[in-house]
Rosetta silent file (secondary structure, phi, psi, omega in degrees, C-alpha in Angstrom):
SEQUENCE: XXXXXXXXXXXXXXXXXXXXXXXXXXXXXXXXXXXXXXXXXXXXXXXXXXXXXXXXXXXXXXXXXXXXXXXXXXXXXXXXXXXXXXXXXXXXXXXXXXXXXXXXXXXXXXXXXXXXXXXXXXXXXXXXXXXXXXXXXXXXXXXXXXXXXXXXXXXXXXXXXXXXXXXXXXXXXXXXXXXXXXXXXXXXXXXXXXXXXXXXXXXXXXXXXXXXXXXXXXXXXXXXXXX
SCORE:     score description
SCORE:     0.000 S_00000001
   1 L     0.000  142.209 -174.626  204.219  -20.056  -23.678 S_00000001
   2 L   -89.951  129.492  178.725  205.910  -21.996  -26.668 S_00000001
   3 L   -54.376  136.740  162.348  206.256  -25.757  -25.901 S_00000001
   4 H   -32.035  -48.365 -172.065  210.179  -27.069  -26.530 S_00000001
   5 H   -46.207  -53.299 -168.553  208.940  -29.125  -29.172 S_00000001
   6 H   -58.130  -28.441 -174.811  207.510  -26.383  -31.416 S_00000001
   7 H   -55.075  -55.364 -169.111  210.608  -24.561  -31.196 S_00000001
   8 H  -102.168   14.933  152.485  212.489  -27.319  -32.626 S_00000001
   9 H   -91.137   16.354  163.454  209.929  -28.488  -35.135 S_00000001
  10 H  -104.679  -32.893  150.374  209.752  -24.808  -36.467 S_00000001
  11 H   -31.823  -89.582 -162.240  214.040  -25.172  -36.241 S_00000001
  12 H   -40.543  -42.997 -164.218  213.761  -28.401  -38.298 S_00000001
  13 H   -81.873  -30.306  179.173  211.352  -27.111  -40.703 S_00000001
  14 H   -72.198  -62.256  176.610  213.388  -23.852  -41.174 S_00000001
  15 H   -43.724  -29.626  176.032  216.829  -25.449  -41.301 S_00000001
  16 H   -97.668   -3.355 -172.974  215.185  -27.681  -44.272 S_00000001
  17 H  -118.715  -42.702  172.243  213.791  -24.842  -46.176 S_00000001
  18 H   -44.962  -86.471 -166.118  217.294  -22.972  -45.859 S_00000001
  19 H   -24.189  -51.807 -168.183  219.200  -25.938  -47.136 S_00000001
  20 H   -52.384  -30.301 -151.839  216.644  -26.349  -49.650 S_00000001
  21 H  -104.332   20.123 -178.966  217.163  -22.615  -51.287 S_00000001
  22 L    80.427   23.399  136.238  221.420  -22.983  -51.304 S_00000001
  23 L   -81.046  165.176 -146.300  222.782  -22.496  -47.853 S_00000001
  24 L  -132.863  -42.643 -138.601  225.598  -24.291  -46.973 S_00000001
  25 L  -125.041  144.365  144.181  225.543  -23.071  -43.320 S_00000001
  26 L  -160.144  143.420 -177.104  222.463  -22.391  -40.907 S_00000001
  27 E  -144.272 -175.233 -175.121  222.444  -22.041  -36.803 S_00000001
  28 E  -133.734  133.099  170.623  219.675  -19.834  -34.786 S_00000001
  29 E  -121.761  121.231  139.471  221.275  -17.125  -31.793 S_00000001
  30 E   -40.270  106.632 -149.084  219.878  -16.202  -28.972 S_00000001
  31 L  -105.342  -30.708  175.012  219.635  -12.322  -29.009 S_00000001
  32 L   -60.003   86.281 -168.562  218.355  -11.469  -26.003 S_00000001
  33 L   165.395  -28.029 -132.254  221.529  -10.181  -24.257 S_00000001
  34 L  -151.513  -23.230 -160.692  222.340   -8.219  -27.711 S_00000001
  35 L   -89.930   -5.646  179.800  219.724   -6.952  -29.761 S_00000001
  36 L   -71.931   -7.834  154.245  219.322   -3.484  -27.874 S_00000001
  37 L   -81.941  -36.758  155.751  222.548   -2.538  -29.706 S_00000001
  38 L     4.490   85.943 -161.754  220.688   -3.098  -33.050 S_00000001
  39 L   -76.447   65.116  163.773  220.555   -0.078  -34.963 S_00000001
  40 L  -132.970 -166.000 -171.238  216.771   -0.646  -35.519 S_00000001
  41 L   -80.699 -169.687 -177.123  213.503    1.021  -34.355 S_00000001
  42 H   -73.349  -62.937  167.969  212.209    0.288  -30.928 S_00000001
  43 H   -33.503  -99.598 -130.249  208.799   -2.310  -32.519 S_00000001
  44 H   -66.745  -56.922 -175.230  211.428   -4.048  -34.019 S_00000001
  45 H   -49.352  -39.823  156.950  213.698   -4.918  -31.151 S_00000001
  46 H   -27.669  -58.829 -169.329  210.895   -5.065  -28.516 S_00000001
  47 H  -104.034   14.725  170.024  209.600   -8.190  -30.824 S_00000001
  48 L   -89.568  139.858  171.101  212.532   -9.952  -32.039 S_00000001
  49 L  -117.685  -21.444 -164.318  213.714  -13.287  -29.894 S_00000001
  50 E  -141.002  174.207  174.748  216.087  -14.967  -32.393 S_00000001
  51 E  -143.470  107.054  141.946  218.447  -14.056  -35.374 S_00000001
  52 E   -28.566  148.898 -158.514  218.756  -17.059  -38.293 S_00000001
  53 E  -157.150  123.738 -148.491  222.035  -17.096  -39.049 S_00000001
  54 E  -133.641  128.399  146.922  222.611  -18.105  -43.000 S_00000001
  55 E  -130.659  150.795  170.583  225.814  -18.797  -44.654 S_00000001
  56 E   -87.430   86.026  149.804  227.590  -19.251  -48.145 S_00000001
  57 E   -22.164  151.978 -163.050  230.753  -20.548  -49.306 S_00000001
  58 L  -129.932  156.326  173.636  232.754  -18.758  -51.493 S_00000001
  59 L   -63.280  155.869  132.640  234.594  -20.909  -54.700 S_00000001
  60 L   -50.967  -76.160 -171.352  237.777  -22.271  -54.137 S_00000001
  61 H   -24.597  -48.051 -134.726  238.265  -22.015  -57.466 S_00000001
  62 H  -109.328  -30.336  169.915  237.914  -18.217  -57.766 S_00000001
  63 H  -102.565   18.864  176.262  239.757  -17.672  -54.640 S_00000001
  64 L   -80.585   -6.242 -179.427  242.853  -19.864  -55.572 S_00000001
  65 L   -79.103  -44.118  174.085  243.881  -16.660  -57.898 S_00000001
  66 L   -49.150  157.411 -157.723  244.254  -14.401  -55.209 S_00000001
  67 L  -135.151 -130.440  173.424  247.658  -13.895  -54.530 S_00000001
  68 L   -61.051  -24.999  165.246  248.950  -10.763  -52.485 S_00000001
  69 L  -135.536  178.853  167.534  245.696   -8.680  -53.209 S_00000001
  70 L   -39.539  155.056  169.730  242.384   -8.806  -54.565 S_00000001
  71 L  -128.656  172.320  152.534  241.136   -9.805  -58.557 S_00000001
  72 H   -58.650  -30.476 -172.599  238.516   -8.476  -60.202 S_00000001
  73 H   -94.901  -52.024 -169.706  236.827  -11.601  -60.569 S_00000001
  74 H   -59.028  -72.739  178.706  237.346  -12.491  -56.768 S_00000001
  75 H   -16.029  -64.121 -163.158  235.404   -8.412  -56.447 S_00000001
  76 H   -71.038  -41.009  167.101  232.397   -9.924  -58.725 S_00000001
  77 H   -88.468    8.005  165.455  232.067  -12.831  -57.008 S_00000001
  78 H   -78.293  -38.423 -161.196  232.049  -11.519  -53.557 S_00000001
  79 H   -78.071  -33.865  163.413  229.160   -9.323  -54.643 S_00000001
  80 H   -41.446  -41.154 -162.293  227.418  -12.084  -56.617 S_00000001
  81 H   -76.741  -66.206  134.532  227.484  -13.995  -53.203 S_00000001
  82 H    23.397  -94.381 -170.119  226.036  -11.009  -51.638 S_00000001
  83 H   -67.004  -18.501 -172.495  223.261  -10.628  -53.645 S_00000001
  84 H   -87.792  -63.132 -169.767  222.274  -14.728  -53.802 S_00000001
  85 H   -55.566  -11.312 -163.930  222.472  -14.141  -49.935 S_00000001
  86 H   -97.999  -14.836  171.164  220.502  -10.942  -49.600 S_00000001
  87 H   -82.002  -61.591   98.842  217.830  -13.418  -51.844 S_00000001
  88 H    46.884 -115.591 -167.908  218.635  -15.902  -49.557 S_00000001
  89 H   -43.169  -51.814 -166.971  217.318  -13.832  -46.140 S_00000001
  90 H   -53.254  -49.572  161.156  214.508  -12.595  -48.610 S_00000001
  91 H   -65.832  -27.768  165.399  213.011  -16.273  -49.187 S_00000001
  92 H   -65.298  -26.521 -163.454  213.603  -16.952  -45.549 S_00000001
  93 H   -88.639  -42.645  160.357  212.124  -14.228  -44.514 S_00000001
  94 H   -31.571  -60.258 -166.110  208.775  -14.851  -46.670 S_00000001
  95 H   -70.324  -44.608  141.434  208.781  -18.309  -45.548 S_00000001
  96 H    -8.754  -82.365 -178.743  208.886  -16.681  -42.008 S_00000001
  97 H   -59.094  -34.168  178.111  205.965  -14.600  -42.526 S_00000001
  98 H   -59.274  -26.691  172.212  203.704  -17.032  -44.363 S_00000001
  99 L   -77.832   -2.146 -167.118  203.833  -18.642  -40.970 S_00000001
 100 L    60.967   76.637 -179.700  202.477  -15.676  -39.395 S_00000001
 101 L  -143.407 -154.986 -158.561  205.516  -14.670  -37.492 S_00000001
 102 L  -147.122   92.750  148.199  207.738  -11.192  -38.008 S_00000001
 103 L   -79.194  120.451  174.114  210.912  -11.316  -40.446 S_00000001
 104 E  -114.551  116.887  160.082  213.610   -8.821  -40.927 S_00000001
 105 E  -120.906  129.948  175.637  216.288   -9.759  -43.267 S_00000001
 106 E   -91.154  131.147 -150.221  219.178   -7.861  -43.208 S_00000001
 107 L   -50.780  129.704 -178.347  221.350   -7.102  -45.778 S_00000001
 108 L   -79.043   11.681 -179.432  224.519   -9.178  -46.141 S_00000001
 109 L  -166.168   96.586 -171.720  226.713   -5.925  -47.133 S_00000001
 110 L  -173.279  123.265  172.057  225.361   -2.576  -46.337 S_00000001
 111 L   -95.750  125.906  164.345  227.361    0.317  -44.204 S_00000001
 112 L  -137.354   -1.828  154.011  225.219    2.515  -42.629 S_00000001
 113 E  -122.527  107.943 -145.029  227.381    4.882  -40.840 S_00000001
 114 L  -100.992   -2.054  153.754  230.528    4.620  -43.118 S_00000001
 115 L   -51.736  -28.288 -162.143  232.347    7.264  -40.376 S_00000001
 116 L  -117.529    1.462  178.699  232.742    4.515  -37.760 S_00000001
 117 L    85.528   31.528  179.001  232.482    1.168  -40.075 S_00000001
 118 E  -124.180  158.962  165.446  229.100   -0.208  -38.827 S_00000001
 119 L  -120.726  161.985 -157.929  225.873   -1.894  -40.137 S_00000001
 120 L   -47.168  -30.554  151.369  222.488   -2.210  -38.651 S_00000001
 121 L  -149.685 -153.205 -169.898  224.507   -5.301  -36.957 S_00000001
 122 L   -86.818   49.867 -172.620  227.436   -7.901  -36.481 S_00000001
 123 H   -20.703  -24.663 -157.075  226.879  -10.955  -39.116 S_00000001
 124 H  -106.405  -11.535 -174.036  229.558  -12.734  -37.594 S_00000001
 125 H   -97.411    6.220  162.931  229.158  -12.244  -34.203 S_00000001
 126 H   -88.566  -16.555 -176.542  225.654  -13.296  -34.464 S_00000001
 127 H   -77.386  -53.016 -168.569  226.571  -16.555  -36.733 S_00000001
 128 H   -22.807  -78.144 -151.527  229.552  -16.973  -33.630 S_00000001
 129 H   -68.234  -17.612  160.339  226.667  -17.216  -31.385 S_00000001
 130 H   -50.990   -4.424  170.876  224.165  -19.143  -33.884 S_00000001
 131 L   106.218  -17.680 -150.168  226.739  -21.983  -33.469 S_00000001
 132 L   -65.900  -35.477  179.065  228.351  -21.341  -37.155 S_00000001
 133 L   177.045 -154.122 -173.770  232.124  -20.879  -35.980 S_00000001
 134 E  -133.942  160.686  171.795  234.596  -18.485  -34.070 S_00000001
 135 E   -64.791  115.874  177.218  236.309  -15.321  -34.705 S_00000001
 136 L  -117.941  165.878 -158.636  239.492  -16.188  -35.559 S_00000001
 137 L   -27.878  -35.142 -166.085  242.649  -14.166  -35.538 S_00000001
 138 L   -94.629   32.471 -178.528  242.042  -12.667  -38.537 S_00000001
 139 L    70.619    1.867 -164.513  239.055  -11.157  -37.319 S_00000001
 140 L  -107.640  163.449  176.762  236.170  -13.155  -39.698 S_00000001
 141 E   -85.249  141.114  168.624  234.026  -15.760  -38.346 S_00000001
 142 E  -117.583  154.142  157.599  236.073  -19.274  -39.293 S_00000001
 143 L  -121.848  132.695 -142.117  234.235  -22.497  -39.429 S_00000001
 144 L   -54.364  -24.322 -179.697  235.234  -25.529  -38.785 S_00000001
 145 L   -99.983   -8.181  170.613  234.249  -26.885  -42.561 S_00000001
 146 L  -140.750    8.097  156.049  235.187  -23.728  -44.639 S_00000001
 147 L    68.257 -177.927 -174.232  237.295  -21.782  -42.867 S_00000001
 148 L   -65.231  -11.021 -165.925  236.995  -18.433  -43.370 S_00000001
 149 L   -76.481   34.498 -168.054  235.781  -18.981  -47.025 S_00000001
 150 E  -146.506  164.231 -179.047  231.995  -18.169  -46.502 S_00000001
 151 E  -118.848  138.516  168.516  229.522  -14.793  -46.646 S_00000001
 152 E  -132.194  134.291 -164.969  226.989  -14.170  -44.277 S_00000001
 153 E  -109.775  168.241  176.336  223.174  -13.183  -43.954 S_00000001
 154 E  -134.401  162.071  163.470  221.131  -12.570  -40.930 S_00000001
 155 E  -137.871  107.004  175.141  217.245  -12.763  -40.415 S_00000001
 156 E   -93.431  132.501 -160.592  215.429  -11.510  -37.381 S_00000001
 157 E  -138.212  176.313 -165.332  212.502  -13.105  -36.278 S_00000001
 158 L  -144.511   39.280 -171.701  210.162  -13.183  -33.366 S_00000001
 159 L  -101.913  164.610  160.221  209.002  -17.154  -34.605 S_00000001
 160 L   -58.130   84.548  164.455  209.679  -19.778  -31.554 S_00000001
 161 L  -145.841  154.558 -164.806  212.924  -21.287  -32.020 S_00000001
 162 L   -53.064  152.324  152.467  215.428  -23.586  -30.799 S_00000001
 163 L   -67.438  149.420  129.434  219.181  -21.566  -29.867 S_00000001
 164 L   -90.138  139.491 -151.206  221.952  -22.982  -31.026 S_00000001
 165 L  -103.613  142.274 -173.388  224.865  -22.762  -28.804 S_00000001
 166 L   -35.062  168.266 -171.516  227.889  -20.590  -29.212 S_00000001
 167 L  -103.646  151.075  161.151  231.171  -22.532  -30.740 S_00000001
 168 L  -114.800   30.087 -168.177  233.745  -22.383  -27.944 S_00000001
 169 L   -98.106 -177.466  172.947  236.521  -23.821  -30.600 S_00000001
 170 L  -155.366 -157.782 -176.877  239.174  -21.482  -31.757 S_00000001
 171 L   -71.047  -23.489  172.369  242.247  -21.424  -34.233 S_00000001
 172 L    61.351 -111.733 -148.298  244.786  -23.389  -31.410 S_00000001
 173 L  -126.498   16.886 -169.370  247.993  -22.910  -33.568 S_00000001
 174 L   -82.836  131.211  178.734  247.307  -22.328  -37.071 S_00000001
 175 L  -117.997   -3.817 -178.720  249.192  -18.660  -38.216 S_00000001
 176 L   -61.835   -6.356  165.576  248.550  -18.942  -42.027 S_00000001
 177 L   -61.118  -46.706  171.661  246.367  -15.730  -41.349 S_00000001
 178 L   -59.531  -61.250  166.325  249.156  -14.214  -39.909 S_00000001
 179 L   -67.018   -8.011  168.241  251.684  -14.866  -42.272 S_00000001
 180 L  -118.654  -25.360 -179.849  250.190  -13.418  -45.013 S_00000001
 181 L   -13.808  119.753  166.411  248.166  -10.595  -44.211 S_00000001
 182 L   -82.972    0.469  166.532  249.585   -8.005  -46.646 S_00000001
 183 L  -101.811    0.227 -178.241  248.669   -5.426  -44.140 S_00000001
 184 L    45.345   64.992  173.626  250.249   -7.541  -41.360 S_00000001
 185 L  -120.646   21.486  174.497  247.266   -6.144  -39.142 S_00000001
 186 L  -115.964  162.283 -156.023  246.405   -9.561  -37.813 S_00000001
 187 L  -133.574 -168.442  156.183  247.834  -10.440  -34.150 S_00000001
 188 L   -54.570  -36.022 -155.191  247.815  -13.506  -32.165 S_00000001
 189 L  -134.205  118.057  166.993  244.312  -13.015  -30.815 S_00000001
 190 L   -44.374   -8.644 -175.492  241.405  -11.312  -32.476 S_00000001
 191 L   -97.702    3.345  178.554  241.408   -8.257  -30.114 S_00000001
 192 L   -95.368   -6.749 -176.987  244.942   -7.843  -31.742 S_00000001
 193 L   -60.621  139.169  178.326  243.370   -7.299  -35.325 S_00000001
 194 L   -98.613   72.783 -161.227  244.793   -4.396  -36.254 S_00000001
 195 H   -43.608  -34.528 -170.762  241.587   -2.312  -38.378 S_00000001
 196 H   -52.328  -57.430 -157.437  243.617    1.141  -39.245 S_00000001
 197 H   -55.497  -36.896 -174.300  246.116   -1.226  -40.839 S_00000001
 198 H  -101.346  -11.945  166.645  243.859   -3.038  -42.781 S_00000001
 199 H   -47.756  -59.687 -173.035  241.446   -0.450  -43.197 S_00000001
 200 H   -67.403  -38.103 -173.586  244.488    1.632  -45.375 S_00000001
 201 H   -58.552  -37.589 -116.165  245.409   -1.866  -47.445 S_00000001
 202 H  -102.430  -69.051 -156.416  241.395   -1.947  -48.302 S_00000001
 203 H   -66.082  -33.405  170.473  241.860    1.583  -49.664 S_00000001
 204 H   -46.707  -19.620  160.407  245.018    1.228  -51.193 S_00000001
 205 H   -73.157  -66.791 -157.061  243.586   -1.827  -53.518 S_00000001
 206 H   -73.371    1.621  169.553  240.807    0.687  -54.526 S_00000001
 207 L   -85.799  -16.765  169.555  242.971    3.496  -55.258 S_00000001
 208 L  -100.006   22.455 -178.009  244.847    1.204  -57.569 S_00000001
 209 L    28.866   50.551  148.666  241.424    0.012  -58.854 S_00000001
 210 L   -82.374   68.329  153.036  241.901   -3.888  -58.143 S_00000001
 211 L   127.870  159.637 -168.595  238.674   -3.496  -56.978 S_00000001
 212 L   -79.120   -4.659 -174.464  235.781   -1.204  -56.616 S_00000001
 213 L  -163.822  163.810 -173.619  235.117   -1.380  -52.525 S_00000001
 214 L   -75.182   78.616 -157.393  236.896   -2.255  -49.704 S_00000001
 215 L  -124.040  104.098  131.604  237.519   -6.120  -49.840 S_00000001
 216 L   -12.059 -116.314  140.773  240.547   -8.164  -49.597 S_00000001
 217 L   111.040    0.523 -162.079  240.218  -11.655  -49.589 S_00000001
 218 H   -76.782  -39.640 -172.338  244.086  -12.505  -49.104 S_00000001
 219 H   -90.336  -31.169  157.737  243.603  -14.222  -45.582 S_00000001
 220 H   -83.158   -4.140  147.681  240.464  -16.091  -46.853 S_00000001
 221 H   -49.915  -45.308 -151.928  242.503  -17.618  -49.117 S_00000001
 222 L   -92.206    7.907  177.708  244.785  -18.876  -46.675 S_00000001
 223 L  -116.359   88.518  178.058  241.712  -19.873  -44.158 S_00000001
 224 L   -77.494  -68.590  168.873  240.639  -23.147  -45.807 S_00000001
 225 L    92.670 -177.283  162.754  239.154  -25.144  -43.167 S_00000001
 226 L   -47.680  -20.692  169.559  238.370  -28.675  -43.519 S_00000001
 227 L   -43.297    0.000    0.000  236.273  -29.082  -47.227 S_00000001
């Protein structure tokens, strides 16, 4: 059995190697309760205990242009941020393995049944429980220092490490989510996000080719947080 300590010198050491490679964000979630929805094979869930939990900021700059929809520029750098993150998970996950442990890093944008919306799993509701923030109205993870204005990677591992404990904060009384949504598909409550609605704005930017996939970005303007 792994002593407390090691957990949270192999935390410490990870959480410093993260930092090191350009995350802005890192927390660890407890999985057990969750990972048997995991669209992976049976080995890997059987031997996973934890999920790293990695996040990115997005520019201000780049998102102070969004207006009522999407840019072009806003498009490239969500995918840029993407790809640094799916690099990211990759170096984590190496650094993982070198230890002689078991790393899966999972893609930070990848659909893998595009009938029903899903990927192999939740980023956000695994960062939620990694400590990182809360779901906030507009359905995104927000955090307390950037707001809705971050990308997220996950890594599943089977190394010994401390949890970090879910955020129990929430949005209280802030509506700037609300008020702008150009698909007005955001509610009081996150079980009030409205997907259909915002599902059709997503395509309706890419049928007018402001962008190339379905991405917004209007409501993570207006989700700042504290930076």
């Amino acid at each position: 059995m792994t002593k407390p300590a090691n957990k949270r010198k192999n935390y410490q050491s990870l959480k410093k190697f993260c930092l090191q490679e350009g995350a802005d964000l890192f927390g660890v979630a407890d999985i057990s309760g969750i990972k048997q929805g995991f669209l992976f094979s049976s080995e890997i869930i059987n031997r996973i205990t934890a999920a790293v939990s990695l996040g990115c900021a997005l520019s201000k700059g780049v998102l102070y242009d969004v207006g009522s929809a999407p840019t072009r520029l806003y498009f490239h750098h969500y995918r840029m941020v993407n790809a640094f993150l799916d690099q990211l998970a990759l170096k984590t996950a190496k650094y993982i393995e070198r230890k002689g442990y078991l790393a899966v890093p999972v893609a930070a944008s990848q659909i893998v049944d595009w009938q029903k919306q899903t990927a192999h799993l939740n980023h956000k509701d695994l960062a939620r429980l990694a400590g990182l923030g809360w779901i906030g109205r507009n359905n995104l993870l927000v955090n307390k220092r950037y707001g809705s204005q971050i990308r997220l990677v996950t890594i599943l591992t089977d190394m010994p490490l401390f949890w970090d404990s879910a955020s129990k904060e929430d949005c209280a009384k802030c509506e700037l989510c609300v008020k702008i949504c150009p698909a007005q598909a955001i509610g009081n409550t996150a079980a009030e996000f409205d997907h259909l609605k915002c599902l059709a704005k997503l395509k309706e930017f890419q049928k007018e080719r402001l962008v190339d996939q379905y991405i917004c970005g209007v409501c993570v303007r207006a989700c700042t947080g504290e930076r």
